[in-house]
Amino acid sequence: MACVNPNEIMTPIADEFAPARVVASETMYEGLVWDVRRDSVDLGHEVVQRDLVDHPGAVAVIALDEEDRLVLIQQYRHPTRMREWEVPAGLLDVPDEPALLAAQRELAEEADLHADSWAVLLDYATSPGFTNETIRIFLARGIRPVPEEERHERTGEERDMPVRWVSLDEARDAVLAGRLHNPHTVIAILAAHAMRERGWRDLRPADEPWALRQALRDAASRAGSA
């Protein structure tokens, strides 16, 4: 049996931000939203090359009404060739726009909704093996419609998106049955369901600094100048 250090048991488990030194960096592909970068990374014992998708990050919103129903929109996603049911979400592609304002904008543009109450539900990195994309998921309550004359004109995949209100329990069951596949939607639903079981007592302020995303953007900037 392995020996367990009792001090380690007392330490809360948490990821550690500890960037390795980038000795060289090259942009292999410059895209409309994200780039593909090749970094030469000094691991201490050797230098390796790693390709990554340099992503600006995104926000998502799980909006609940007074009956604990959440709003879902159905959008075509070409890489998976599916029309996915998703919570409202969008890229952080407006320079210097705070994450909360981006989330409020996306909820209004994609679901024609405003919310009076906002909180951070959770933050996560979508796929650390190949991208630095991070997503902040907000919980929005006190839902009210955007006035008709103020509604956003949608284009592309967002045009004529179906909208559906689903109970949080039904959404959880759909996730566990494998009927929903969008990652931020899956995570948001399960997290909201778990948080409701805790009486919503561990929600974070909506304007809490997003340390992970800032650290990753700073690291990307340094790599780009390597």
mmCIF file with all atom_site columns, N, CA and C in Angstrom, residues 1-2 10 51 103 116 203 210 219-220 224:
data_model
loop_
_atom_site.group_PDB
_atom_site.id
_atom_site.type_symbol
_atom_site.label_atom_id
_atom_site.label_alt_id
_atom_site.label_comp_id
_atom_site.label_asym_id
_atom_site.label_entity_id
_atom_site.label_seq_id
_atom_site.pdbx_PDB_ins_code
_atom_site.Cartn_x
_atom_site.Cartn_y
_atom_site.Cartn_z
_atom_site.occupancy
_atom_site.B_iso_or_equiv
_atom_site.pdbx_formal_charge
_atom_site.auth_seq_id
_atom_site.auth_comp_id
_atom_site.auth_asym_id
_atom_site.auth_atom_id
_atom_site.pdbx_PDB_model_num
ATOM 1  N N  . MET A 1 1   ? 0.851   -1.197 0.000   1.00 0.00 ? 1   MET A N  1
ATOM 2  C CA . MET A 1 1   ? 0.000   0.000  0.000   1.00 0.00 ? 1   MET A CA 1
ATOM 3  C C  . MET A 1 1   ? 0.888   1.249  0.000   1.00 0.00 ? 1   MET A C  1
ATOM 4  N N  . ALA A 1 2   ? 0.526   2.199  -0.865  1.00 0.00 ? 2   ALA A N  1
ATOM 5  C CA . ALA A 1 2   ? 1.312   3.428  -0.940  1.00 0.00 ? 2   ALA A CA 1
ATOM 6  C C  . ALA A 1 2   ? 1.164   4.234  0.333   1.00 0.00 ? 2   ALA A C  1
ATOM 7  N N  . MET A 1 10  ? -4.880  17.210 3.845   1.00 0.00 ? 10  MET A N  1
ATOM 8  C CA . MET A 1 10  ? -5.452  18.448 4.354   1.00 0.00 ? 10  MET A CA 1
ATOM 9  C C  . MET A 1 10  ? -5.464  19.559 3.306   1.00 0.00 ? 10  MET A C  1
ATOM 10 N N  . ASP A 1 51  ? 1.922   22.119 -30.654 1.00 0.00 ? 51  ASP A N  1
ATOM 11 C CA . ASP A 1 51  ? 0.971   22.961 -31.371 1.00 0.00 ? 51  ASP A CA 1
ATOM 12 C C  . ASP A 1 51  ? -0.237  23.213 -30.474 1.00 0.00 ? 51  ASP A C  1
ATOM 13 N N  . ALA A 1 103 ? -21.539 38.186 -21.425 1.00 0.00 ? 103 ALA A N  1
ATOM 14 C CA . ALA A 1 103 ? -22.597 37.220 -21.138 1.00 0.00 ? 103 ALA A CA 1
ATOM 15 C C  . ALA A 1 103 ? -23.974 37.876 -21.243 1.00 0.00 ? 103 ALA A C  1
ATOM 16 N N  . ASP A 1 116 ? -31.998 40.083 -14.160 1.00 0.00 ? 116 ASP A N  1
ATOM 17 C CA . ASP A 1 116 ? -31.742 41.048 -13.093 1.00 0.00 ? 116 ASP A CA 1
ATOM 18 C C  . ASP A 1 116 ? -30.665 40.570 -12.125 1.00 0.00 ? 116 ASP A C  1
ATOM 19 N N  . LEU A 1 203 ? -22.277 30.174 -4.940  1.00 0.00 ? 203 LEU A N  1
ATOM 20 C CA . LEU A 1 203 ? -22.135 31.003 -6.131  1.00 0.00 ? 203 LEU A CA 1
ATOM 21 C C  . LEU A 1 203 ? -21.137 32.124 -5.865  1.00 0.00 ? 203 LEU A C  1
ATOM 22 N N  . TRP A 1 210 ? -11.305 37.006 -13.290 1.00 0.00 ? 210 TRP A N  1
ATOM 23 C CA . TRP A 1 210 ? -11.137 35.697 -13.934 1.00 0.00 ? 210 TRP A CA 1
ATOM 24 C C  . TRP A 1 210 ? -9.641  35.456 -14.078 1.00 0.00 ? 210 TRP A C  1
ATOM 25 N N  . ALA A 1 219 ? 0.258   34.719 -20.830 1.00 0.00 ? 219 ALA A N  1
ATOM 26 C CA . ALA A 1 219 ? 1.222   33.716 -21.291 1.00 0.00 ? 219 ALA A CA 1
ATOM 27 C C  . ALA A 1 219 ? 1.252   33.650 -22.816 1.00 0.00 ? 219 ALA A C  1
ATOM 28 N N  . ALA A 1 220 ? 0.088   33.759 -23.449 1.00 0.00 ? 220 ALA A N  1
ATOM 29 C CA . ALA A 1 220 ? 0.035   33.735 -24.909 1.00 0.00 ? 220 ALA A CA 1
ATOM 30 C C  . ALA A 1 220 ? 0.757   34.944 -25.495 1.00 0.00 ? 220 ALA A C  1
ATOM 31 N N  . GLY A 1 224 ? 3.996   34.838 -27.923 1.00 0.00 ? 224 GLY A N  1
ATOM 32 C CA . GLY A 1 224 ? 3.997   35.462 -29.236 1.00 0.00 ? 224 GLY A CA 1
ATOM 33 C C  . GLY A 1 224 ? 5.194   36.351 -29.476 1.00 0.00 ? 224 GLY A C  1
#
